[in-house]
Amino acid sequence: MPKNQYARELFQLPPQVRHRDTLPAVRIALSVGIPLLVLLLMGEPKLTIFTAFGAFTALYGRNQPLLPRVIQQTSSGVLMVVCVGVGLFLSAHHVAGWQLVAVTSFFAAVCAYIAMILNLKPSGPLFYIFVSAGIASIPYSGMAVRDLSLTAASAGFSLLLGVILGQLWGEGRGVPTIIRPSLNHKNVATQTLTNFITTLVAGLAGNLLGLSHAYWAMVAAAAVLAAPSMSKRILRGVHRMIGTILGVLVTAFFISMHPDAWHIAVLIVIAQFVTEIFVMRNYGLAAIFITPLALFMVHLASPFTSYELLTTRMFETILGAIIGMVGAIVSPSPEHLGKDTVAIPVIRFARDYRRR
C-alpha cells in the first residue's frame, strides 16, 4: 500500500451506506443494555459481565440476511457459553500467570478454528480470549450454573431480539447472501496456528513484564490479526494503539467523576452503540469507545478507583498491537491464503448462473 494511501486510510471515515451501521448498532446496544438493566434493577451489578459476554452473540452475522444471521448467532452463542464455562473452571482452580495465558491461547485457537469451519464473522479469537480469560481473572463465585444460565439467557435474548427487529425493520433484507469460500483445511490450520502463536507470545510478554491483565495484550494481538491483509493488519494495529490511548483518557475522565452503577450502565450502552457505528468505517475511531466499553464492564463486575488499571490497559494494548503487527509481517495473511478458495466458488456461481 502506498504511503499516501496508507495515511488517508488511517484518518478517513467513509460515509454510511443504507443504514448498514445504524440498524445493527441499535440492535446490539439493546442486546447489551436490556439484560444489564434487568440485573441492575435486581441489585446485581457484579453479574452484568456474564450477560454482557452473552450479548456478544449479537455481534455475529452483521449485515447478513436474517436466516444466515440466526445460524451464525446460534453457533456463536454456544461458543460464548462454552468460553464462560472454561473461564469459570480456570477461576475455580486458580489458574493464573503463564498457565492462564497458555490455556487461554490454546482454547481460543480451538474456538477460532471452529469459527472458521462455520464461517463465523467477526473472525479470529478476539472474543474467545476476552470472554474466557476475563471470567478466569475474576474471583470464582461458586455458582457456575447461575453464571452459565445468565450467559445463555443473554445470548438467547440477543438472538430473539435480532429476529424480532429483523422482521420489523428489515435489517439485512435485500442483501445478497455471502458466497462461502471453499474450505481449505491447510489454510485454516495456518491461520489458527498464527493466531495461537501470536496471542501466546503477546500474553507471555505481558506476564513477563509484570502487567496485571496479560490477556488484554492477547486481545490486542488478536484484533490486529483479524484484518484480512498485511497492510490492513498494520493499519489495524496503529488504529488500536491510537484509539486505546484516547479511550483511556475518556475513561479516566468519567471515572474521576465517581459514577454509580446506573451511570456506568448508560455509558456502556452509549459506548457499544457508537462503537458499532464506526467499527466498519474507521477502526481507530471505534477503538476510542471500545476501550471505555471494556473497562466499564470490568468496573461493574469489580469496581476500581485507581488509574493504575487504565495505564495497564494502555501499555498492554500497545504491547499486544506491536506483537500482532510483527505476527502479520512474518506470517501469511488470510487474503493471500484464500485467493484460490475465494475464486473457485465465485467461478462456480457464475457458471451455474449462466446455465439458467
PDB file of C-alpha atoms in Angstrom, residues 10-269:
ATOM      1  CA  LEU A  10      -5.649   5.996   8.780  1.00  0.00           C
ATOM      2  CA  PHE A  11      -7.922   9.021   9.133  1.00  0.00           C
ATOM      3  CA  GLN A  12     -10.677   8.596   6.563  1.00  0.00           C
ATOM      4  CA  LEU A  13     -14.309   7.993   7.538  1.00  0.00           C
ATOM      5  CA  PRO A  14     -16.307   6.540   4.629  1.00  0.00           C
ATOM      6  CA  PRO A  15     -19.991   7.510   4.525  1.00  0.00           C
ATOM      7  CA  GLN A  16     -22.552   5.115   5.906  1.00  0.00           C
ATOM      8  CA  VAL A  17     -24.392   3.063   3.282  1.00  0.00           C
ATOM      9  CA  ARG A  18     -28.154   2.424   3.643  1.00  0.00           C
ATOM     10  CA  HIS A  19     -28.247   2.214   7.451  1.00  0.00           C
ATOM     11  CA  ARG A  20     -25.589  -0.508   7.280  1.00  0.00           C
ATOM     12  CA  ASP A  21     -24.222   0.619  10.650  1.00  0.00           C
ATOM     13  CA  THR A  22     -27.190   2.265  12.403  1.00  0.00           C
ATOM     14  CA  LEU A  23     -29.561  -0.721  12.441  1.00  0.00           C
ATOM     15  CA  PRO A  24     -27.005  -3.235  13.779  1.00  0.00           C
ATOM     16  CA  ALA A  25     -25.757  -0.629  16.288  1.00  0.00           C
ATOM     17  CA  VAL A  26     -29.245  -0.162  17.747  1.00  0.00           C
ATOM     18  CA  ARG A  27     -29.853  -3.928  17.860  1.00  0.00           C
ATOM     19  CA  ILE A  28     -26.510  -4.671  19.527  1.00  0.00           C
ATOM     20  CA  ALA A  29     -26.818  -1.807  22.034  1.00  0.00           C
ATOM     21  CA  LEU A  30     -30.269  -3.082  23.064  1.00  0.00           C
ATOM     22  CA  SER A  31     -28.908  -6.646  23.343  1.00  0.00           C
ATOM     23  CA  VAL A  32     -26.311  -5.397  25.811  1.00  0.00           C
ATOM     24  CA  GLY A  33     -28.417  -2.775  27.586  1.00  0.00           C
ATOM     25  CA  ILE A  34     -31.678  -4.575  28.381  1.00  0.00           C
ATOM     26  CA  PRO A  35     -30.155  -7.549  30.309  1.00  0.00           C
ATOM     27  CA  LEU A  36     -27.846  -5.091  32.049  1.00  0.00           C
ATOM     28  CA  LEU A  37     -30.859  -3.000  33.090  1.00  0.00           C
ATOM     29  CA  VAL A  38     -32.655  -6.065  34.452  1.00  0.00           C
ATOM     30  CA  LEU A  39     -29.698  -7.053  36.632  1.00  0.00           C
ATOM     31  CA  LEU A  40     -29.263  -3.524  37.961  1.00  0.00           C
ATOM     32  CA  LEU A  41     -32.954  -3.453  38.911  1.00  0.00           C
ATOM     33  CA  MET A  42     -32.339  -6.731  40.750  1.00  0.00           C
ATOM     34  CA  GLY A  43     -29.371  -5.167  42.560  1.00  0.00           C
ATOM     35  CA  GLU A  44     -26.795  -7.484  40.956  1.00  0.00           C
ATOM     36  CA  PRO A  45     -24.289  -5.271  39.078  1.00  0.00           C
ATOM     37  CA  LYS A  46     -21.471  -7.793  39.538  1.00  0.00           C
ATOM     38  CA  LEU A  47     -23.349 -10.320  37.408  1.00  0.00           C
ATOM     39  CA  THR A  48     -23.632  -7.991  34.412  1.00  0.00           C
ATOM     40  CA  ILE A  49     -20.340  -9.252  32.990  1.00  0.00           C
ATOM     41  CA  PHE A  50     -21.997 -12.617  32.242  1.00  0.00           C
ATOM     42  CA  THR A  51     -24.899 -11.058  30.360  1.00  0.00           C
ATOM     43  CA  ALA A  52     -22.521  -8.706  28.545  1.00  0.00           C
ATOM     44  CA  PHE A  53     -20.467 -11.647  27.295  1.00  0.00           C
ATOM     45  CA  GLY A  54     -23.620 -13.477  26.257  1.00  0.00           C
ATOM     46  CA  ALA A  55     -24.672 -10.383  24.326  1.00  0.00           C
ATOM     47  CA  PHE A  56     -21.536 -10.702  22.181  1.00  0.00           C
ATOM     48  CA  THR A  57     -23.726 -13.120  20.251  1.00  0.00           C
ATOM     49  CA  ALA A  58     -25.386 -10.073  18.661  1.00  0.00           C
ATOM     50  CA  LEU A  59     -22.097  -9.035  17.039  1.00  0.00           C
ATOM     51  CA  TYR A  60     -22.084 -12.029  14.702  1.00  0.00           C
ATOM     52  CA  GLY A  61     -23.688 -12.176  11.269  1.00  0.00           C
ATOM     53  CA  ARG A  62     -23.695  -8.388  10.942  1.00  0.00           C
ATOM     54  CA  ASN A  63     -25.314  -7.073   7.743  1.00  0.00           C
ATOM     55  CA  GLN A  64     -26.373 -10.542   6.661  1.00  0.00           C
ATOM     56  CA  PRO A  65     -29.892 -11.708   5.748  1.00  0.00           C
ATOM     57  CA  LEU A  66     -31.997 -12.923   8.657  1.00  0.00           C
ATOM     58  CA  LEU A  67     -31.589 -16.698   8.285  1.00  0.00           C
ATOM     59  CA  PRO A  68     -27.770 -16.696   7.858  1.00  0.00           C
ATOM     60  CA  ARG A  69     -27.537 -14.273  10.786  1.00  0.00           C
ATOM     61  CA  VAL A  70     -29.645 -16.544  13.001  1.00  0.00           C
ATOM     62  CA  ILE A  71     -27.426 -19.503  12.124  1.00  0.00           C
ATOM     63  CA  GLN A  72     -24.264 -17.527  12.892  1.00  0.00           C
ATOM     64  CA  GLN A  73     -25.621 -16.159  16.160  1.00  0.00           C
ATOM     65  CA  THR A  74     -26.811 -19.563  17.335  1.00  0.00           C
ATOM     66  CA  SER A  75     -23.337 -21.007  16.750  1.00  0.00           C
ATOM     67  CA  SER A  76     -21.586 -18.044  18.353  1.00  0.00           C
ATOM     68  CA  GLY A  77     -23.957 -18.125  21.334  1.00  0.00           C
ATOM     69  CA  VAL A  78     -22.978 -21.710  22.058  1.00  0.00           C
ATOM     70  CA  LEU A  79     -19.291 -20.773  21.814  1.00  0.00           C
ATOM     71  CA  MET A  80     -19.772 -17.854  24.220  1.00  0.00           C
ATOM     72  CA  VAL A  81     -21.393 -20.104  26.821  1.00  0.00           C
ATOM     73  CA  VAL A  82     -18.543 -22.601  26.436  1.00  0.00           C
ATOM     74  CA  CYS A  83     -15.994 -19.775  26.831  1.00  0.00           C
ATOM     75  CA  VAL A  84     -17.651 -18.630  30.053  1.00  0.00           C
ATOM     76  CA  GLY A  85     -17.648 -22.230  31.273  1.00  0.00           C
ATOM     77  CA  VAL A  86     -13.927 -22.565  30.597  1.00  0.00           C
ATOM     78  CA  GLY A  87     -13.289 -19.235  32.329  1.00  0.00           C
ATOM     79  CA  LEU A  88     -15.246 -20.359  35.393  1.00  0.00           C
ATOM     80  CA  PHE A  89     -13.287 -23.623  35.505  1.00  0.00           C
ATOM     81  CA  LEU A  90      -9.961 -21.757  35.339  1.00  0.00           C
ATOM     82  CA  SER A  91     -11.099 -19.298  38.013  1.00  0.00           C
ATOM     83  CA  ALA A  92     -12.301 -22.091  40.311  1.00  0.00           C
ATOM     84  CA  HIS A  93      -8.908 -23.821  40.038  1.00  0.00           C
ATOM     85  CA  HIS A  94      -6.968 -20.546  40.479  1.00  0.00           C
ATOM     86  CA  VAL A  95      -5.166 -20.836  37.152  1.00  0.00           C
ATOM     87  CA  ALA A  96      -3.171 -17.627  36.662  1.00  0.00           C
ATOM     88  CA  GLY A  97       0.061 -16.258  35.226  1.00  0.00           C
ATOM     89  CA  TRP A  98       1.676 -18.008  32.296  1.00  0.00           C
ATOM     90  CA  GLN A  99      -0.550 -21.071  32.741  1.00  0.00           C
ATOM     91  CA  LEU A 100      -3.644 -18.912  32.180  1.00  0.00           C
ATOM     92  CA  VAL A 101      -2.030 -17.384  29.097  1.00  0.00           C
ATOM     93  CA  ALA A 102      -1.118 -20.790  27.672  1.00  0.00           C
ATOM     94  CA  VAL A 103      -4.503 -22.396  28.309  1.00  0.00           C
ATOM     95  CA  THR A 104      -6.424 -19.378  27.039  1.00  0.00           C
ATOM     96  CA  SER A 105      -4.335 -19.159  23.858  1.00  0.00           C
ATOM     97  CA  PHE A 106      -4.865 -22.828  23.090  1.00  0.00           C
ATOM     98  CA  PHE A 107      -8.570 -22.796  23.872  1.00  0.00           C
ATOM     99  CA  ALA A 108      -9.156 -19.587  21.899  1.00  0.00           C
ATOM    100  CA  ALA A 109      -7.290 -21.077  18.930  1.00  0.00           C
ATOM    101  CA  VAL A 110      -9.581 -24.117  19.026  1.00  0.00           C
ATOM    102  CA  CYS A 111     -12.643 -21.828  19.107  1.00  0.00           C
ATOM    103  CA  ALA A 112     -11.230 -19.759  16.252  1.00  0.00           C
ATOM    104  CA  TYR A 113     -10.689 -22.939  14.231  1.00  0.00           C
ATOM    105  CA  ILE A 114     -14.288 -23.993  14.817  1.00  0.00           C
ATOM    106  CA  ALA A 115     -15.469 -20.475  13.912  1.00  0.00           C
ATOM    107  CA  MET A 116     -13.563 -20.618  10.624  1.00  0.00           C
ATOM    108  CA  ILE A 117     -15.085 -24.010   9.833  1.00  0.00           C
ATOM    109  CA  LEU A 118     -18.515 -22.477  10.487  1.00  0.00           C
ATOM    110  CA  ASN A 119     -17.552 -19.266   8.627  1.00  0.00           C
ATOM    111  CA  LEU A 120     -18.481 -17.060  11.601  1.00  0.00           C
ATOM    112  CA  LYS A 121     -17.952 -13.311  11.282  1.00  0.00           C
ATOM    113  CA  PRO A 122     -16.259 -11.468  13.009  1.00  0.00           C
ATOM    114  CA  SER A 123     -13.348 -13.860  12.572  1.00  0.00           C
ATOM    115  CA  GLY A 124     -10.413 -14.592  14.831  1.00  0.00           C
ATOM    116  CA  PRO A 125     -10.082 -15.494  18.534  1.00  0.00           C
ATOM    117  CA  LEU A 126     -10.527 -11.968  19.974  1.00  0.00           C
ATOM    118  CA  PHE A 127     -13.867 -12.544  21.720  1.00  0.00           C
ATOM    119  CA  TYR A 128     -12.976 -16.074  22.834  1.00  0.00           C
ATOM    120  CA  ILE A 129      -9.847 -14.758  24.573  1.00  0.00           C
ATOM    121  CA  PHE A 130     -11.685 -11.810  26.101  1.00  0.00           C
ATOM    122  CA  VAL A 131     -14.520 -13.949  27.481  1.00  0.00           C
ATOM    123  CA  SER A 132     -12.588 -16.959  28.778  1.00  0.00           C
ATOM    124  CA  ALA A 133      -9.627 -15.020  30.232  1.00  0.00           C
ATOM    125  CA  GLY A 134     -11.855 -12.214  31.514  1.00  0.00           C
ATOM    126  CA  ILE A 135     -14.003 -14.633  33.513  1.00  0.00           C
ATOM    127  CA  ALA A 136     -10.922 -16.549  34.674  1.00  0.00           C
ATOM    128  CA  SER A 137      -9.472 -13.303  36.049  1.00  0.00           C
ATOM    129  CA  ILE A 138     -12.339 -12.575  38.459  1.00  0.00           C
ATOM    130  CA  PRO A 139     -12.922 -14.468  41.732  1.00  0.00           C
ATOM    131  CA  TYR A 140     -14.999 -17.609  41.363  1.00  0.00           C
ATOM    132  CA  SER A 141     -18.473 -17.195  42.843  1.00  0.00           C
ATOM    133  CA  GLY A 142     -19.141 -20.885  43.415  1.00  0.00           C
ATOM    134  CA  MET A 143     -22.371 -20.609  41.392  1.00  0.00           C
ATOM    135  CA  ALA A 144     -21.360 -21.809  37.945  1.00  0.00           C
ATOM    136  CA  VAL A 145     -24.875 -22.924  36.957  1.00  0.00           C
ATOM    137  CA  ARG A 146     -26.266 -19.444  37.673  1.00  0.00           C
ATOM    138  CA  ASP A 147     -23.455 -17.723  35.772  1.00  0.00           C
ATOM    139  CA  LEU A 148     -23.738 -20.017  32.752  1.00  0.00           C
ATOM    140  CA  SER A 149     -27.511 -19.622  32.755  1.00  0.00           C
ATOM    141  CA  LEU A 150     -27.183 -15.837  32.676  1.00  0.00           C
ATOM    142  CA  THR A 151     -24.810 -16.053  29.719  1.00  0.00           C
ATOM    143  CA  ALA A 152     -27.068 -18.473  27.855  1.00  0.00           C
ATOM    144  CA  ALA A 153     -30.161 -16.360  28.589  1.00  0.00           C
ATOM    145  CA  SER A 154     -28.438 -13.210  27.342  1.00  0.00           C
ATOM    146  CA  ALA A 155     -27.261 -14.986  24.187  1.00  0.00           C
ATOM    147  CA  GLY A 156     -30.776 -16.294  23.590  1.00  0.00           C
ATOM    148  CA  PHE A 157     -32.246 -12.841  24.140  1.00  0.00           C
ATOM    149  CA  SER A 158     -29.804 -11.339  21.616  1.00  0.00           C
ATOM    150  CA  LEU A 159     -30.839 -13.958  19.092  1.00  0.00           C
ATOM    151  CA  LEU A 160     -34.568 -13.416  19.705  1.00  0.00           C
ATOM    152  CA  LEU A 161     -34.244  -9.637  19.596  1.00  0.00           C
ATOM    153  CA  GLY A 162     -32.391  -9.899  16.297  1.00  0.00           C
ATOM    154  CA  VAL A 163     -35.205 -11.970  14.798  1.00  0.00           C
ATOM    155  CA  ILE A 164     -37.934  -9.595  16.020  1.00  0.00           C
ATOM    156  CA  LEU A 165     -36.170  -6.412  14.931  1.00  0.00           C
ATOM    157  CA  GLY A 166     -35.103  -8.036  11.684  1.00  0.00           C
ATOM    158  CA  GLN A 167     -38.744  -8.667  10.857  1.00  0.00           C
ATOM    159  CA  LEU A 168     -39.829  -5.176  11.955  1.00  0.00           C
ATOM    160  CA  TRP A 169     -37.270  -3.045  10.163  1.00  0.00           C
ATOM    161  CA  GLY A 170     -35.810  -5.460   7.646  1.00  0.00           C
ATOM    162  CA  GLU A 171     -32.150  -5.435   8.674  1.00  0.00           C
ATOM    163  CA  GLY A 172     -30.262  -7.418   6.046  1.00  0.00           C
ATOM    164  CA  ARG A 173     -33.268  -7.568   3.720  1.00  0.00           C
ATOM    165  CA  GLY A 174     -32.215  -7.381   0.092  1.00  0.00           C
ATOM    166  CA  VAL A 175     -28.584  -8.063   0.956  1.00  0.00           C
ATOM    167  CA  PRO A 176     -27.186 -10.894  -1.203  1.00  0.00           C
ATOM    168  CA  THR A 177     -26.128 -13.989   0.702  1.00  0.00           C
ATOM    169  CA  ILE A 178     -22.359 -14.078   1.112  1.00  0.00           C
ATOM    170  CA  ILE A 179     -20.704 -16.688  -1.104  1.00  0.00           C
ATOM    171  CA  ARG A 180     -18.858 -19.014   1.216  1.00  0.00           C
ATOM    172  CA  PRO A 181     -15.246 -19.705   0.205  1.00  0.00           C
ATOM    173  CA  SER A 182     -14.218 -23.286  -0.453  1.00  0.00           C
ATOM    174  CA  LEU A 183     -12.808 -24.712   2.753  1.00  0.00           C
ATOM    175  CA  ASN A 184      -9.083 -25.403   2.679  1.00  0.00           C
ATOM    176  CA  HIS A 185      -8.146 -27.061   5.950  1.00  0.00           C
ATOM    177  CA  LYS A 186      -4.449 -26.335   5.469  1.00  0.00           C
ATOM    178  CA  ASN A 187      -5.135 -22.609   5.174  1.00  0.00           C
ATOM    179  CA  VAL A 188      -7.493 -22.668   8.161  1.00  0.00           C
ATOM    180  CA  ALA A 189      -4.858 -24.516  10.186  1.00  0.00           C
ATOM    181  CA  THR A 190      -2.220 -21.959   9.159  1.00  0.00           C
ATOM    182  CA  GLN A 191      -4.378 -19.051  10.311  1.00  0.00           C
ATOM    183  CA  THR A 192      -5.205 -20.860  13.551  1.00  0.00           C
ATOM    184  CA  LEU A 193      -1.524 -21.525  14.290  1.00  0.00           C
ATOM    185  CA  THR A 194      -0.645 -17.899  13.517  1.00  0.00           C
ATOM    186  CA  ASN A 195      -3.276 -16.649  15.959  1.00  0.00           C
ATOM    187  CA  PHE A 196      -2.220 -19.154  18.613  1.00  0.00           C
ATOM    188  CA  ILE A 197       1.498 -18.311  18.482  1.00  0.00           C
ATOM    189  CA  THR A 198       0.994 -14.553  18.248  1.00  0.00           C
ATOM    190  CA  THR A 199      -1.505 -14.311  21.097  1.00  0.00           C
ATOM    191  CA  LEU A 200       0.606 -16.676  23.211  1.00  0.00           C
ATOM    192  CA  VAL A 201       3.686 -14.504  22.714  1.00  0.00           C
ATOM    193  CA  ALA A 202       1.688 -11.350  23.498  1.00  0.00           C
ATOM    194  CA  GLY A 203       0.292 -12.864  26.703  1.00  0.00           C
ATOM    195  CA  LEU A 204       3.643 -14.214  27.868  1.00  0.00           C
ATOM    196  CA  ALA A 205       5.298 -10.856  27.161  1.00  0.00           C
ATOM    197  CA  GLY A 206       2.670  -9.064  29.239  1.00  0.00           C
ATOM    198  CA  ASN A 207       3.109 -11.602  32.023  1.00  0.00           C
ATOM    199  CA  LEU A 208       6.912 -11.310  31.995  1.00  0.00           C
ATOM    200  CA  LEU A 209       6.639  -7.533  32.209  1.00  0.00           C
ATOM    201  CA  GLY A 210       4.501  -7.920  35.332  1.00  0.00           C
ATOM    202  CA  LEU A 211       1.347  -6.418  33.808  1.00  0.00           C
ATOM    203  CA  SER A 212      -1.800  -7.388  35.685  1.00  0.00           C
ATOM    204  CA  HIS A 213      -4.099  -8.210  32.758  1.00  0.00           C
ATOM    205  CA  ALA A 214      -1.913 -10.025  30.236  1.00  0.00           C
ATOM    206  CA  TYR A 215      -4.957 -11.160  28.281  1.00  0.00           C
ATOM    207  CA  TRP A 216      -5.505  -7.553  27.152  1.00  0.00           C
ATOM    208  CA  ALA A 217      -2.260  -7.840  25.181  1.00  0.00           C
ATOM    209  CA  MET A 218      -3.583 -11.093  23.711  1.00  0.00           C
ATOM    210  CA  VAL A 219      -6.850  -9.412  22.725  1.00  0.00           C
ATOM    211  CA  ALA A 220      -4.968  -6.573  21.020  1.00  0.00           C
ATOM    212  CA  ALA A 221      -2.807  -9.017  19.047  1.00  0.00           C
ATOM    213  CA  ALA A 222      -5.896 -10.982  18.006  1.00  0.00           C
ATOM    214  CA  ALA A 223      -7.643  -7.771  16.921  1.00  0.00           C
ATOM    215  CA  VAL A 224      -4.739  -6.933  14.612  1.00  0.00           C
ATOM    216  CA  LEU A 225      -4.725 -10.395  13.017  1.00  0.00           C
ATOM    217  CA  ALA A 226      -8.484 -10.233  12.385  1.00  0.00           C
ATOM    218  CA  ALA A 227      -7.889  -7.882   9.440  1.00  0.00           C
ATOM    219  CA  PRO A 228      -7.762  -9.591   6.008  1.00  0.00           C
ATOM    220  CA  SER A 229      -4.370  -8.497   4.633  1.00  0.00           C
ATOM    221  CA  MET A 230      -0.942  -7.466   5.899  1.00  0.00           C
ATOM    222  CA  SER A 231      -1.458  -3.767   5.105  1.00  0.00           C
ATOM    223  CA  LYS A 232      -4.878  -3.817   6.781  1.00  0.00           C
ATOM    224  CA  ARG A 233      -3.376  -5.567   9.788  1.00  0.00           C
ATOM    225  CA  ILE A 234      -0.690  -2.889  10.181  1.00  0.00           C
ATOM    226  CA  LEU A 235      -3.359  -0.212   9.853  1.00  0.00           C
ATOM    227  CA  ARG A 236      -5.483  -2.033  12.443  1.00  0.00           C
ATOM    228  CA  GLY A 237      -2.533  -2.117  14.853  1.00  0.00           C
ATOM    229  CA  VAL A 238      -1.925   1.628  14.552  1.00  0.00           C
ATOM    230  CA  HIS A 239      -5.639   2.298  14.931  1.00  0.00           C
ATOM    231  CA  ARG A 240      -5.805   0.079  18.018  1.00  0.00           C
ATOM    232  CA  MET A 241      -2.929   1.877  19.726  1.00  0.00           C
ATOM    233  CA  ILE A 242      -4.095   5.417  18.985  1.00  0.00           C
ATOM    234  CA  GLY A 243      -7.728   4.635  19.784  1.00  0.00           C
ATOM    235  CA  THR A 244      -6.810   2.949  23.077  1.00  0.00           C
ATOM    236  CA  ILE A 245      -4.676   5.867  24.259  1.00  0.00           C
ATOM    237  CA  LEU A 246      -7.534   8.292  23.577  1.00  0.00           C
ATOM    238  CA  GLY A 247     -10.058   5.837  25.024  1.00  0.00           C
ATOM    239  CA  VAL A 248      -8.092   5.597  28.275  1.00  0.00           C
ATOM    240  CA  LEU A 249      -8.266   9.396  28.595  1.00  0.00           C
ATOM    241  CA  VAL A 250     -12.040   9.280  28.036  1.00  0.00           C
ATOM    242  CA  THR A 251     -12.390   6.544  30.667  1.00  0.00           C
ATOM    243  CA  ALA A 252     -10.229   8.439  33.153  1.00  0.00           C
ATOM    244  CA  PHE A 253     -12.457  11.498  32.751  1.00  0.00           C
ATOM    245  CA  PHE A 254     -15.630   9.582  33.607  1.00  0.00           C
ATOM    246  CA  ILE A 255     -14.053   7.547  36.424  1.00  0.00           C
ATOM    247  CA  SER A 256     -12.821  10.786  38.015  1.00  0.00           C
ATOM    248  CA  MET A 257     -16.489  11.759  38.425  1.00  0.00           C
ATOM    249  CA  HIS A 258     -17.105   8.635  40.569  1.00  0.00           C
ATOM    250  CA  PRO A 259     -20.154   7.406  38.643  1.00  0.00           C
ATOM    251  CA  ASP A 260     -22.550   4.930  40.213  1.00  0.00           C
ATOM    252  CA  ALA A 261     -23.659   1.664  38.593  1.00  0.00           C
ATOM    253  CA  TRP A 262     -26.549   3.287  36.713  1.00  0.00           C
ATOM    254  CA  HIS A 263     -24.297   5.911  35.162  1.00  0.00           C
ATOM    255  CA  ILE A 264     -21.834   3.202  34.152  1.00  0.00           C
ATOM    256  CA  ALA A 265     -24.648   1.196  32.569  1.00  0.00           C
ATOM    257  CA  VAL A 266     -25.726   4.159  30.444  1.00  0.00           C
ATOM    258  CA  LEU A 267     -22.119   4.766  29.403  1.00  0.00           C
ATOM    259  CA  ILE A 268     -21.744   1.094  28.398  1.00  0.00           C
ATOM    260  CA  VAL A 269     -24.819   1.231  26.156  1.00  0.00           C
TER     261      VAL A 269
END
